[in-house]
Coordinates of C-alpha atoms in Angstrom, one line a residue:
M284 CA 47.2 -18.9 50.3
K285 CA 43.8 -20.4 49.5
L286 CA 41.1 -18.9 51.7
S287 CA 37.8 -20.8 52.1
P288 CA 34.6 -20.7 54.2
F289 CA 35.3 -24.4 54.9
N290 CA 38.5 -24.1 56.9
G291 CA 38.4 -26.1 60.1
S292 CA 36.1 -28.9 61.1
L293 CA 33.2 -30.0 58.9
P294 CA 30.0 -31.8 59.8
K295 CA 30.3 -35.6 60.0
I296 CA 27.8 -38.3 59.2
G297 CA 26.8 -40.3 62.3
I298 CA 26.0 -44.0 61.9
R299 CA 23.7 -45.6 64.5
P300 CA 23.7 -49.4 64.6
T301 CA 20.4 -50.4 66.4
I302 CA 19.8 -53.8 67.7
D303 CA 17.3 -56.0 69.5
G304 CA 18.0 -55.3 73.2
R305 CA 17.1 -58.7 74.6
L306 CA 20.2 -60.3 76.2
G307 CA 20.5 -64.0 76.7
G308 CA 21.1 -65.1 73.2
V309 CA 19.3 -62.7 70.9
R310 CA 21.4 -59.5 71.1
E311 CA 24.6 -61.5 71.3
S312 CA 23.9 -63.2 68.1
L313 CA 23.4 -59.9 66.2
E314 CA 26.2 -57.7 67.6
K315 CA 28.7 -58.4 64.8
Q316 CA 26.2 -58.4 61.9
T317 CA 24.8 -55.1 63.1
M318 CA 28.1 -53.3 63.6
D319 CA 29.4 -54.7 60.3
Q320 CA 26.4 -53.1 58.6
A321 CA 27.3 -49.8 60.2
K322 CA 30.9 -50.1 59.1
A323 CA 29.8 -51.0 55.5
A324 CA 27.7 -47.9 55.3
A325 CA 30.5 -45.7 56.6
R326 CA 32.9 -47.2 54.1
L327 CA 30.5 -46.5 51.3
I328 CA 30.0 -42.9 52.3
S329 CA 33.6 -42.1 53.0
S330 CA 34.9 -43.7 49.8
T331 CA 32.4 -42.0 47.6
L332 CA 31.6 -38.5 49.0
R333 CA 33.8 -35.5 49.6
Y334 CA 33.5 -32.2 51.4
P335 CA 33.8 -29.0 49.3
D336 CA 37.5 -28.8 50.3
G337 CA 38.2 -32.2 48.7
R338 CA 38.6 -34.2 51.9
P339 CA 36.7 -37.5 52.2
V340 CA 33.5 -37.2 54.2
E341 CA 34.0 -38.4 57.8
C342 CA 31.7 -40.9 59.5
V343 CA 31.3 -41.5 63.2
I344 CA 29.9 -44.8 64.4
A345 CA 28.3 -45.2 67.8
D346 CA 30.6 -46.8 70.4
T347 CA 28.1 -49.7 70.9
C348 CA 25.1 -51.1 69.2
I349 CA 21.9 -49.3 70.4
G350 CA 19.5 -51.6 72.1
G351 CA 17.6 -49.0 74.3
V352 CA 17.3 -45.4 75.4
A353 CA 20.5 -45.4 77.5
E354 CA 22.7 -46.4 74.5
A355 CA 20.7 -44.0 72.3
S356 CA 21.5 -41.2 74.7
A357 CA 25.2 -42.1 74.8
C358 CA 25.3 -42.1 71.0
A359 CA 23.6 -38.7 70.9
E360 CA 26.3 -37.3 73.3
K361 CA 29.1 -38.7 71.2
F362 CA 27.6 -37.3 68.0
A363 CA 27.3 -33.8 69.6
R364 CA 31.0 -34.0 70.7
E365 CA 32.1 -35.2 67.2
G366 CA 30.2 -32.6 65.3
V367 CA 27.8 -34.9 63.6
G368 CA 25.4 -33.1 61.3
V369 CA 23.6 -36.1 59.6
S370 CA 22.3 -39.3 61.1
L371 CA 21.9 -42.7 59.5
T372 CA 20.4 -45.6 61.5
V373 CA 21.1 -49.1 60.3
T374 CA 19.9 -52.5 61.5
P375 CA 19.3 -56.1 60.3
C376 CA 16.8 -56.9 62.9
W377 CA 13.9 -55.9 65.1
C378 CA 14.7 -53.2 67.7
Y379 CA 12.6 -51.2 70.1
G380 CA 11.5 -48.4 67.9
S381 CA 10.9 -45.3 70.0
E382 CA 13.6 -46.3 72.5
T383 CA 16.3 -46.5 69.9
M384 CA 15.4 -43.8 67.4
D385 CA 17.3 -40.5 66.9
M386 CA 15.3 -37.7 68.6
N387 CA 17.4 -34.7 67.4
P388 CA 14.9 -32.7 65.3
L389 CA 17.5 -30.5 63.6
I390 CA 19.6 -33.3 62.0
P391 CA 18.5 -34.9 58.8
K392 CA 18.0 -38.6 59.4
A393 CA 17.4 -41.9 57.6
V394 CA 16.9 -45.5 58.6
W395 CA 18.2 -48.5 56.6
G396 CA 16.4 -51.6 57.5
F397 CA 18.1 -54.7 56.0
N398 CA 15.8 -56.7 53.8
G399 CA 16.4 -60.2 55.0
T400 CA 13.9 -62.9 56.2
E401 CA 16.1 -64.3 59.0
R402 CA 15.5 -61.3 61.2
P403 CA 12.8 -58.6 60.7
G404 CA 14.9 -55.5 59.9
A405 CA 12.1 -54.3 57.7
V406 CA 9.6 -54.6 60.5
Y407 CA 11.8 -52.3 62.7
L408 CA 12.1 -50.0 59.7
A409 CA 8.3 -49.6 59.4
A410 CA 7.9 -49.3 63.2
V411 CA 10.5 -46.7 63.7
L412 CA 9.4 -44.6 60.7
A413 CA 5.9 -44.7 62.2
G414 CA 7.4 -43.3 65.4
H415 CA 9.2 -40.6 63.5
S416 CA 6.0 -39.6 61.8
Q417 CA 4.0 -39.6 65.0
K418 CA 6.6 -37.5 66.8
G419 CA 6.9 -35.0 63.9
I420 CA 10.6 -35.9 63.2
P421 CA 10.6 -36.9 59.5
A422 CA 13.1 -39.6 58.4
F423 CA 14.0 -41.2 55.1
G424 CA 13.3 -44.9 54.9
I425 CA 15.8 -47.1 53.0
Y426 CA 14.7 -50.6 52.1
G427 CA 16.3 -52.8 49.5
R428 CA 14.1 -54.1 46.7
D429 CA 15.4 -57.7 46.8
V430 CA 15.7 -60.0 49.8
Q431 CA 19.3 -60.7 50.9
D432 CA 20.6 -63.7 52.8
G433 CA 21.3 -63.0 56.5
G434 CA 25.0 -63.4 56.1
D435 CA 25.3 -61.1 53.1
S436 CA 27.3 -58.1 54.1
S437 CA 27.1 -56.3 50.7
I438 CA 25.1 -53.2 50.0
P439 CA 22.8 -53.6 47.0
A440 CA 23.0 -51.0 44.3
D441 CA 19.6 -49.6 45.0
V442 CA 20.4 -49.2 48.7
Q443 CA 23.7 -47.6 47.9
G444 CA 22.0 -45.1 45.7
K445 CA 19.5 -44.1 48.4
I446 CA 22.2 -43.9 51.1
L447 CA 24.3 -41.6 49.0
Q448 CA 21.4 -39.5 47.8
F449 CA 20.4 -39.0 51.4
A450 CA 23.9 -38.3 52.5
R451 CA 24.6 -35.7 49.8
A452 CA 21.5 -33.8 50.7
G453 CA 22.0 -34.1 54.4
L454 CA 25.5 -32.8 54.2
A455 CA 24.3 -29.8 52.2
V456 CA 21.9 -29.0 55.1
A457 CA 24.6 -29.4 57.7
L458 CA 27.2 -27.4 55.8
M459 CA 24.8 -24.4 55.5
R460 CA 23.9 -24.4 59.2
G461 CA 25.6 -21.6 61.1
K462 CA 27.1 -20.0 58.0
S463 CA 26.2 -16.6 56.5
Y464 CA 24.9 -15.0 53.3
L465 CA 26.7 -11.7 52.8
G466 CA 24.7 -9.0 51.0
M467 CA 27.2 -6.6 49.5
G468 CA 25.0 -3.6 48.9
G469 CA 21.2 -3.6 48.7
V470 CA 18.5 -4.1 46.1
S471 CA 19.6 -4.0 42.5
M472 CA 17.2 -2.3 40.0
G473 CA 14.1 -3.4 41.9
I474 CA 14.9 -7.1 41.5
A475 CA 12.8 -8.9 44.1
G476 CA 15.4 -11.6 44.6
S477 CA 17.8 -9.0 45.9
I478 CA 15.4 -8.0 48.6
V479 CA 17.3 -10.2 51.1
D480 CA 14.7 -12.0 53.4
Q481 CA 16.5 -12.7 56.6
P482 CA 13.7 -14.9 58.2
F483 CA 14.0 -17.2 55.1
F484 CA 17.7 -17.8 55.6
E485 CA 17.3 -18.2 59.4
N486 CA 14.2 -20.4 59.5
Y487 CA 14.8 -22.6 56.4
L488 CA 18.6 -22.8 56.0
G489 CA 19.9 -22.2 59.5
M490 CA 22.0 -19.3 58.2
R491 CA 22.4 -15.7 59.2
V492 CA 22.4 -12.7 56.9
E493 CA 25.3 -10.2 57.0
T494 CA 25.1 -7.0 55.1
I495 CA 27.6 -4.3 54.2
D496 CA 27.2 -1.0 52.5
M497 CA 29.0 -0.8 49.2
T498 CA 31.0 2.2 50.5
E499 CA 33.1 -0.5 52.3
F500 CA 34.6 -1.3 49.0
L501 CA 35.6 2.3 48.5
R502 CA 37.0 2.5 52.1
R503 CA 39.1 -0.6 51.6
M504 CA 40.4 0.5 48.2
D505 CA 41.2 4.0 49.3
L506 CA 42.9 2.9 52.6
G507 CA 44.7 -0.1 51.0
I508 CA 42.9 -2.7 53.1
Y509 CA 43.8 -5.6 51.0
D510 CA 46.9 -7.7 50.5
Q511 CA 49.2 -5.4 48.5
D512 CA 51.5 -8.2 47.4
E513 CA 48.6 -10.4 46.3
F514 CA 47.1 -7.5 44.4
K515 CA 50.3 -7.1 42.3
R516 CA 50.4 -10.8 41.6
A517 CA 46.7 -10.9 40.8
L518 CA 46.9 -7.9 38.4
N519 CA 49.9 -9.5 36.6
W520 CA 48.0 -12.8 36.3
T521 CA 44.9 -11.0 35.0
K522 CA 46.9 -9.1 32.3
T523 CA 48.5 -12.4 31.2
N524 CA 45.5 -14.7 31.3
C525 CA 42.4 -12.5 30.8
R526 CA 42.3 -11.9 27.0
E527 CA 40.7 -8.7 26.0
G528 CA 38.1 -8.8 23.2
D529 CA 36.5 -6.2 21.0
D530 CA 35.2 -2.9 22.3
Y531 CA 31.6 -2.7 21.2
N532 CA 31.1 0.8 22.4
S533 CA 30.6 3.6 19.8
E534 CA 33.3 6.1 19.1
K535 CA 31.4 8.5 21.2
T536 CA 31.1 6.2 24.3
R537 CA 34.4 4.4 24.0
R538 CA 36.6 4.9 27.0
P539 CA 40.3 5.7 26.7
R540 CA 43.0 3.1 27.3
S541 CA 44.3 4.8 30.4
R542 CA 40.8 4.6 32.0
L543 CA 40.4 0.9 30.9
D544 CA 43.7 0.1 32.6
G545 CA 42.4 1.8 35.8
E546 CA 39.2 -0.2 35.6
W547 CA 41.3 -3.4 35.5
E548 CA 43.1 -2.4 38.6
K549 CA 39.9 -1.5 40.5
S550 CA 38.2 -4.7 39.3
V551 CA 41.0 -6.9 40.7
K552 CA 41.0 -5.0 44.0
M553 CA 37.2 -5.5 44.2
A554 CA 37.6 -9.2 43.8
L555 CA 40.2 -9.4 46.6
I556 CA 38.0 -7.2 48.9
A557 CA 34.8 -9.3 48.2
R558 CA 36.6 -12.5 49.0
D559 CA 38.1 -11.0 52.2
L560 CA 34.6 -9.7 53.2
M561 CA 33.2 -13.3 52.8
V562 CA 35.8 -15.4 54.4
G563 CA 38.4 -13.1 56.0
N564 CA 42.1 -13.0 55.5
P565 CA 44.9 -13.4 58.1
R566 CA 47.1 -11.1 56.1
L567 CA 44.9 -8.2 57.0
A568 CA 45.6 -8.8 60.7
A569 CA 49.3 -8.7 60.0
M570 CA 48.7 -5.3 58.3
G571 CA 47.0 -4.0 61.4
F572 CA 43.4 -4.6 60.4
G573 CA 42.3 -7.2 62.9
E574 CA 38.6 -6.6 62.6
E575 CA 38.6 -6.9 58.8
A576 CA 40.7 -10.0 59.0
H577 CA 37.7 -12.0 60.4
G578 CA 35.4 -11.7 57.4
H579 CA 31.7 -12.6 57.7
N580 CA 31.8 -16.4 57.7
A581 CA 29.9 -16.3 54.3
I582 CA 29.3 -19.4 52.4
A583 CA 27.5 -17.3 49.7
A584 CA 27.3 -13.7 48.9
G585 CA 25.7 -11.2 46.4
F586 CA 27.0 -8.0 44.8
Q587 CA 24.4 -5.3 44.2
G588 CA 26.3 -3.4 41.5
Q589 CA 23.6 -1.8 39.5
R590 CA 22.9 1.0 39.6
Q591 CA 24.2 3.1 42.5
W592 CA 27.7 1.4 42.2
T593 CA 28.0 0.9 38.5
D594 CA 26.9 4.5 37.7
Y595 CA 30.1 5.6 39.5
Q596 CA 32.5 2.7 39.7
P597 CA 33.5 -0.4 37.6
N598 CA 30.9 -3.1 37.5
G599 CA 31.3 -6.4 39.5
D600 CA 31.6 -8.7 36.5
F601 CA 35.3 -9.6 37.0
L602 CA 34.7 -9.9 40.8
E603 CA 31.8 -12.3 40.3
A604 CA 33.3 -14.3 37.4
I605 CA 36.6 -15.0 39.0
L606 CA 35.3 -15.7 42.5
N607 CA 32.7 -18.1 41.0
T608 CA 35.4 -19.9 39.0
S609 CA 37.5 -22.8 40.3
F610 CA 40.9 -21.1 39.7
D611 CA 42.6 -17.7 39.9
W612 CA 46.0 -16.2 40.5
N613 CA 46.4 -18.5 43.5
G614 CA 45.9 -21.6 41.3
I615 CA 43.1 -24.2 41.2
R616 CA 40.8 -23.8 44.3
A617 CA 37.3 -24.3 45.4
P618 CA 34.9 -21.7 43.9
Y619 CA 33.1 -19.1 45.9
I620 CA 29.3 -18.5 45.5
V621 CA 28.6 -14.9 44.5
A622 CA 25.2 -13.9 43.0
T623 CA 25.0 -11.1 40.4
E624 CA 22.8 -8.2 41.4
N625 CA 22.7 -9.5 45.0
D626 CA 19.9 -11.9 43.9
C627 CA 20.1 -13.9 47.2
L628 CA 17.4 -16.4 46.0
N629 CA 19.5 -17.3 43.0
G630 CA 22.5 -17.3 45.3
A631 CA 20.8 -19.8 47.5
S632 CA 19.9 -21.9 44.4
M633 CA 23.6 -21.8 43.4
L634 CA 24.5 -22.8 46.9
F635 CA 22.2 -25.8 46.8
G636 CA 23.8 -27.0 43.5
Y637 CA 27.3 -26.3 44.7
L638 CA 27.0 -28.2 48.0
L639 CA 25.4 -31.2 46.2
T640 CA 28.1 -31.4 43.5
N641 CA 31.2 -29.5 44.7
T642 CA 31.3 -27.8 41.3
A643 CA 31.1 -24.2 40.2
Q644 CA 27.7 -22.8 39.3
I645 CA 26.5 -20.8 36.3
F646 CA 24.4 -17.7 37.1
A647 CA 22.3 -16.7 34.1
D648 CA 19.2 -14.8 33.0
V649 CA 16.6 -17.1 31.6
R650 CA 16.5 -14.7 28.8
T651 CA 14.7 -16.1 25.7
Y652 CA 12.7 -19.1 24.4
W653 CA 13.7 -19.8 20.8
S654 CA 11.1 -22.0 19.1
P655 CA 12.1 -24.1 16.0
D656 CA 10.1 -21.7 13.8
A657 CA 11.8 -18.6 15.3
V658 CA 15.3 -20.1 14.8
K659 CA 14.4 -21.0 11.2
R660 CA 13.2 -17.5 10.6
A661 CA 16.1 -15.7 12.2
A662 CA 18.9 -18.0 11.2
G663 CA 17.6 -20.1 8.4
Y664 CA 18.3 -23.3 10.4
E665 CA 16.3 -26.3 11.3
L666 CA 16.7 -27.5 14.9
D667 CA 17.0 -31.1 14.0
D668 CA 19.1 -32.2 17.0
I669 CA 17.0 -34.7 19.0
V670 CA 17.8 -32.8 22.2
A671 CA 16.9 -29.4 20.9
A672 CA 14.2 -30.3 18.4
G673 CA 11.5 -28.7 20.6
G674 CA 13.4 -25.4 20.9
I675 CA 16.0 -24.0 23.2
L676 CA 16.4 -21.5 26.0
H677 CA 19.0 -18.7 25.8
L678 CA 20.7 -18.4 29.1
I679 CA 22.7 -15.2 29.1
N680 CA 23.3 -12.5 31.6
S681 CA 24.4 -8.9 31.8
G682 CA 26.6 -10.1 34.6
P683 CA 29.2 -12.9 34.3
A684 CA 29.1 -16.6 34.8
T685 CA 31.8 -19.0 36.1
L686 CA 34.5 -19.6 33.6
D687 CA 34.0 -23.3 34.4
G688 CA 30.8 -22.9 32.4
T689 CA 32.7 -22.8 29.1
G690 CA 32.7 -26.6 29.3
R691 CA 36.4 -26.8 28.5
Q692 CA 37.0 -29.3 31.3
E693 CA 36.4 -32.9 30.3
R694 CA 35.4 -36.2 31.7
N695 CA 35.8 -39.3 29.6
G696 CA 36.4 -37.0 26.6
Q697 CA 33.1 -35.2 27.1
P698 CA 32.7 -31.5 28.2
A699 CA 32.2 -31.2 32.0
M700 CA 32.4 -29.0 35.0
K701 CA 34.4 -30.8 37.7
P702 CA 35.3 -30.4 41.4
F703 CA 38.4 -28.3 41.7
W704 CA 40.6 -31.3 42.8
E705 CA 39.9 -33.0 39.4
I706 CA 40.7 -29.9 37.3
S707 CA 44.1 -29.8 35.6
E708 CA 46.1 -26.7 34.9
A709 CA 45.6 -27.4 31.2
E710 CA 41.9 -27.4 31.6
A711 CA 42.0 -24.1 33.5
Q712 CA 44.0 -22.6 30.7
K713 CA 41.4 -23.8 28.2
C714 CA 38.6 -22.1 30.1
L715 CA 40.6 -18.9 30.2
A716 CA 41.4 -19.2 26.5
A717 CA 37.7 -19.7 25.6
T718 CA 36.8 -16.4 27.4
T719 CA 37.2 -12.9 26.3
W720 CA 36.8 -9.7 28.4
H721 CA 35.2 -6.7 26.8
P722 CA 34.9 -3.1 28.0
S723 CA 31.4 -2.9 29.4
V724 CA 28.8 -1.0 27.4
T725 CA 29.1 2.5 28.7
E726 CA 25.4 3.3 28.5
Y727 CA 24.7 0.4 30.8
F728 CA 27.7 0.9 33.1
P729 CA 28.9 4.5 33.2
G730 CA 31.4 3.6 35.8
G731 CA 33.1 1.2 33.4
G732 CA 34.3 -2.3 34.1
W733 CA 34.7 -5.5 32.1
S734 CA 32.2 -8.0 30.8
T735 CA 32.9 -11.7 30.1
R736 CA 32.0 -13.4 26.9
F737 CA 32.1 -17.2 26.2
L738 CA 30.0 -19.9 24.7
T739 CA 29.2 -23.0 26.7
R740 CA 30.0 -26.3 24.9
G741 CA 27.0 -28.4 24.1
G742 CA 26.4 -32.0 25.3
M743 CA 26.7 -31.3 29.1
P744 CA 24.0 -32.7 31.3
V745 CA 22.9 -29.8 33.5
T746 CA 20.2 -28.9 36.0
M747 CA 18.7 -25.5 36.3
C748 CA 17.0 -24.6 39.5
R749 CA 15.4 -21.5 41.1
L750 CA 14.2 -20.8 44.6
N751 CA 11.3 -18.3 44.7
L752 CA 9.5 -16.7 47.6
V753 CA 5.7 -16.3 47.5
K754 CA 3.8 -14.2 50.0
G755 CA 1.6 -16.5 52.2
L756 CA 3.3 -19.6 50.9
G757 CA 7.0 -19.1 51.6
P758 CA 9.8 -20.6 49.5
A759 CA 9.2 -22.9 46.6
L760 CA 11.8 -24.6 44.4
Q761 CA 11.6 -25.3 40.6
I762 CA 14.0 -27.7 38.8
A763 CA 14.7 -28.4 35.1
E764 CA 17.1 -31.1 34.0
G765 CA 18.4 -31.0 30.5
Y766 CA 21.4 -30.5 28.3
T767 CA 23.6 -27.7 26.9
V768 CA 23.4 -27.4 23.1
D769 CA 25.8 -26.7 20.3
L770 CA 24.7 -24.6 17.4
P771 CA 26.5 -24.0 14.2
K772 CA 28.6 -20.8 14.5
H773 CA 26.5 -18.9 12.0
V774 CA 23.3 -19.8 13.8
H775 CA 24.7 -18.9 17.2
D776 CA 26.0 -15.6 15.9
A777 CA 22.6 -14.8 14.3
L778 CA 20.8 -15.4 17.5
D779 CA 23.4 -14.1 20.0
Q780 CA 24.1 -10.8 18.1
R781 CA 20.5 -9.8 18.6
T782 CA 21.4 -9.0 22.2
N783 CA 24.6 -7.6 23.9
P784 CA 27.5 -9.5 22.4
T785 CA 29.7 -9.1 25.5
W786 CA 27.8 -11.5 27.6
P787 CA 28.3 -15.3 28.2
T788 CA 25.8 -17.6 26.5
T789 CA 24.6 -21.1 27.3
W790 CA 22.1 -22.8 25.0
F791 CA 19.9 -25.1 27.1
A792 CA 17.3 -27.7 26.1
P793 CA 15.3 -29.0 29.1
N794 CA 14.2 -32.6 29.1
L795 CA 10.5 -32.8 28.2
T796 CA 7.9 -35.0 29.7
G797 CA 4.9 -34.1 27.6
Q798 CA 3.0 -33.0 30.7
G799 CA 2.4 -29.9 32.8
A800 CA 5.2 -27.3 32.8
F801 CA 7.4 -29.7 30.8
R802 CA 5.0 -30.5 27.9
D803 CA 7.2 -28.3 25.7
V804 CA 10.1 -25.8 26.0
Y805 CA 7.8 -22.8 25.8
S806 CA 6.0 -24.0 28.9
V807 CA 9.3 -24.3 30.9
M808 CA 10.1 -20.7 30.0
N809 CA 6.6 -19.5 30.7
N810 CA 6.4 -21.2 34.1
W811 CA 9.9 -20.1 35.3
G812 CA 9.4 -18.1 38.4
A813 CA 12.0 -15.3 38.0
N814 CA 14.4 -13.7 35.6
H815 CA 17.4 -15.7 36.9
G816 CA 18.4 -19.4 37.2
A817 CA 21.3 -21.4 38.7
I818 CA 22.8 -24.0 36.5
S819 CA 24.7 -27.0 37.9
Y820 CA 26.6 -29.7 36.0
G821 CA 24.9 -33.1 36.1
H822 CA 21.3 -34.2 36.5
I823 CA 20.9 -33.5 40.2
G824 CA 17.2 -32.9 40.3
A825 CA 16.6 -35.9 42.6
D826 CA 19.2 -34.7 45.1
L827 CA 17.6 -31.2 45.0
I828 CA 14.2 -32.7 45.8
S829 CA 15.6 -34.6 48.8
L830 CA 17.4 -31.5 50.0
A831 CA 14.2 -29.4 49.6
A832 CA 12.2 -32.0 51.6
M833 CA 14.8 -31.8 54.5
L834 CA 14.4 -28.0 54.6
R835 CA 10.6 -28.2 54.2
I836 CA 10.7 -26.3 50.9
P837 CA 8.1 -27.7 48.4
V838 CA 9.0 -28.3 44.8
Y839 CA 6.4 -27.1 42.3
M840 CA 8.0 -27.8 39.0
H841 CA 10.4 -30.6 38.1
N842 CA 11.1 -33.2 35.3
V843 CA 12.7 -35.8 37.5
A844 CA 11.4 -39.4 37.0
A845 CA 9.2 -40.6 39.8
E846 CA 11.4 -43.5 40.7
R847 CA 14.3 -41.1 41.4
V848 CA 12.3 -39.0 43.9
F849 CA 13.3 -39.7 47.5
R850 CA 11.6 -37.9 50.3
P851 CA 11.0 -38.7 54.0
S852 CA 8.7 -41.7 54.4
T853 CA 5.9 -39.7 56.1
W854 CA 5.4 -37.7 52.9
A855 CA 3.3 -40.7 51.7
A856 CA 0.7 -40.0 54.5
F857 CA 0.0 -36.7 52.7
G858 CA -1.1 -38.4 49.5
T859 CA 0.3 -40.9 47.1
A860 CA -1.6 -40.0 43.9
D861 CA -0.6 -36.4 43.7
L862 CA 3.0 -36.2 44.9
E863 CA 3.4 -32.5 44.2
G864 CA 0.4 -31.7 46.3
A865 CA 1.6 -34.1 49.0
D866 CA 4.9 -32.3 49.1
Y867 CA 3.2 -29.0 49.7
R868 CA 1.0 -30.4 52.4
A869 CA 3.9 -32.1 54.2
C870 CA 6.2 -29.0 54.1
R871 CA 3.4 -26.8 55.5
N872 CA 2.6 -29.4 58.2
F873 CA 6.1 -29.7 59.5
G874 CA 7.2 -26.1 58.9
P875 CA 10.7 -24.7 58.4
L876 CA 13.4 -26.9 59.8
Y877 CA 14.8 -24.2 62.1
A878 CA 11.6 -22.2 62.9

């Protein structure tokens, strides 16, 4: 049984073919071309994009072309019935702007105006975008660089890229709406990110916040409120597949084997309970626990752990690692999003990356900047790799990271992190084989538990992001694209052994621009807004920027090339010379999407 927050219907993308409403020859001549443009856009989206459960994204096309307000209203009604969460308007011609536009302020929207000289699709695009700006309903404008012939039904590559970038970000917005963030426990060790700000989730993401006290884990463990059969299977799988590593505790603090075995049992139970708390489990209803069977409709969660829990019970490392991973005792499946230390802001950052890529996310401390001189002094090694020549960041955390982050999955022979439906059983086993599980350091975790250790393979394109809250400003996002880095074993050991050797490590080199926060690697570290970061496979900075604009969250630090940045057209009215400042002004002007 594979439980998921995405069971049931998922938001669809609505396609709105708008047309010149003048009958008597004009509209009739455009009906087929306009509807064909809508169908082409729908084919592109459905053949390219998938939901987090692996199904192709569904598109809904208006029943008729939209030539005026009556047909626009009929389209809106159909979209409401069909569960449309994202709106794309397409046209090859002039249309009546404010009569045909999408007026729903909560749905991300874009307009594709065909670049052809036979009919003025570009004129309509400019007119309707002006209407969106004037009415305070921002929309993305899509306009091909090259003129096409009127009968050309193809979608140019640049237009395809913008449609898909908009659709990915729009779907992320729609998938979050109505879901929950589940805070399991409270604030961990005074970490500001684990002070869960409910107005942020409600106003910016359209989500609700659910919270449970950590005694709920004790209640469910003590009363057996978990699938007993699944627990036995999960424990056997864990003993078979989760290879134990060295115990780094001293003789004085080393825990006996009988206690370690008990910690394994509790750790597995905690993973089952955390999942059931997030998404529910019909097996609990069959056991007589109908209320618990519902779960909290949580698309993301966080586990407080330290210190009140971990001073007394096993830490949450196994729980977090295995839920964040794309496989477990039930086979290959979609990952869950669970933030260490209940850092909800890093949890939201992980959620952004997950919904844009459908891949598991690495949770890590942004722990240390290693300059080339420091590496040479500590390990006697010259960082001569062109990617890492300016230094590297040590991403390592006292909590776990997804096992997908080992980089043992491959695409075209290169290390990768893939959507679950592309992962083979052999790749899952390679991820497990690359990971060792160590008795946690007793001084840190008196309650015991297990810590994961692995080394991420180098050469993966990745994007690190972090959402921060600033009093008086609100949320702001920072983004760093770059690559994971391989170091010779003796160099890795020399640097890694300086900290706790039971934690997973990713060596990361951000792409540098020579300017601002990306003038060098030290500046990236020095400008990072918190102690944690969320790392996603692929260079998805442009998608994150589009998503942030839809949510009205400004981006204050990124290394994405200007030509890849795609925001609503009205952002230009807030300044074209200083795009970062314009983003701040636009987000403040329009305010949170759901406020």
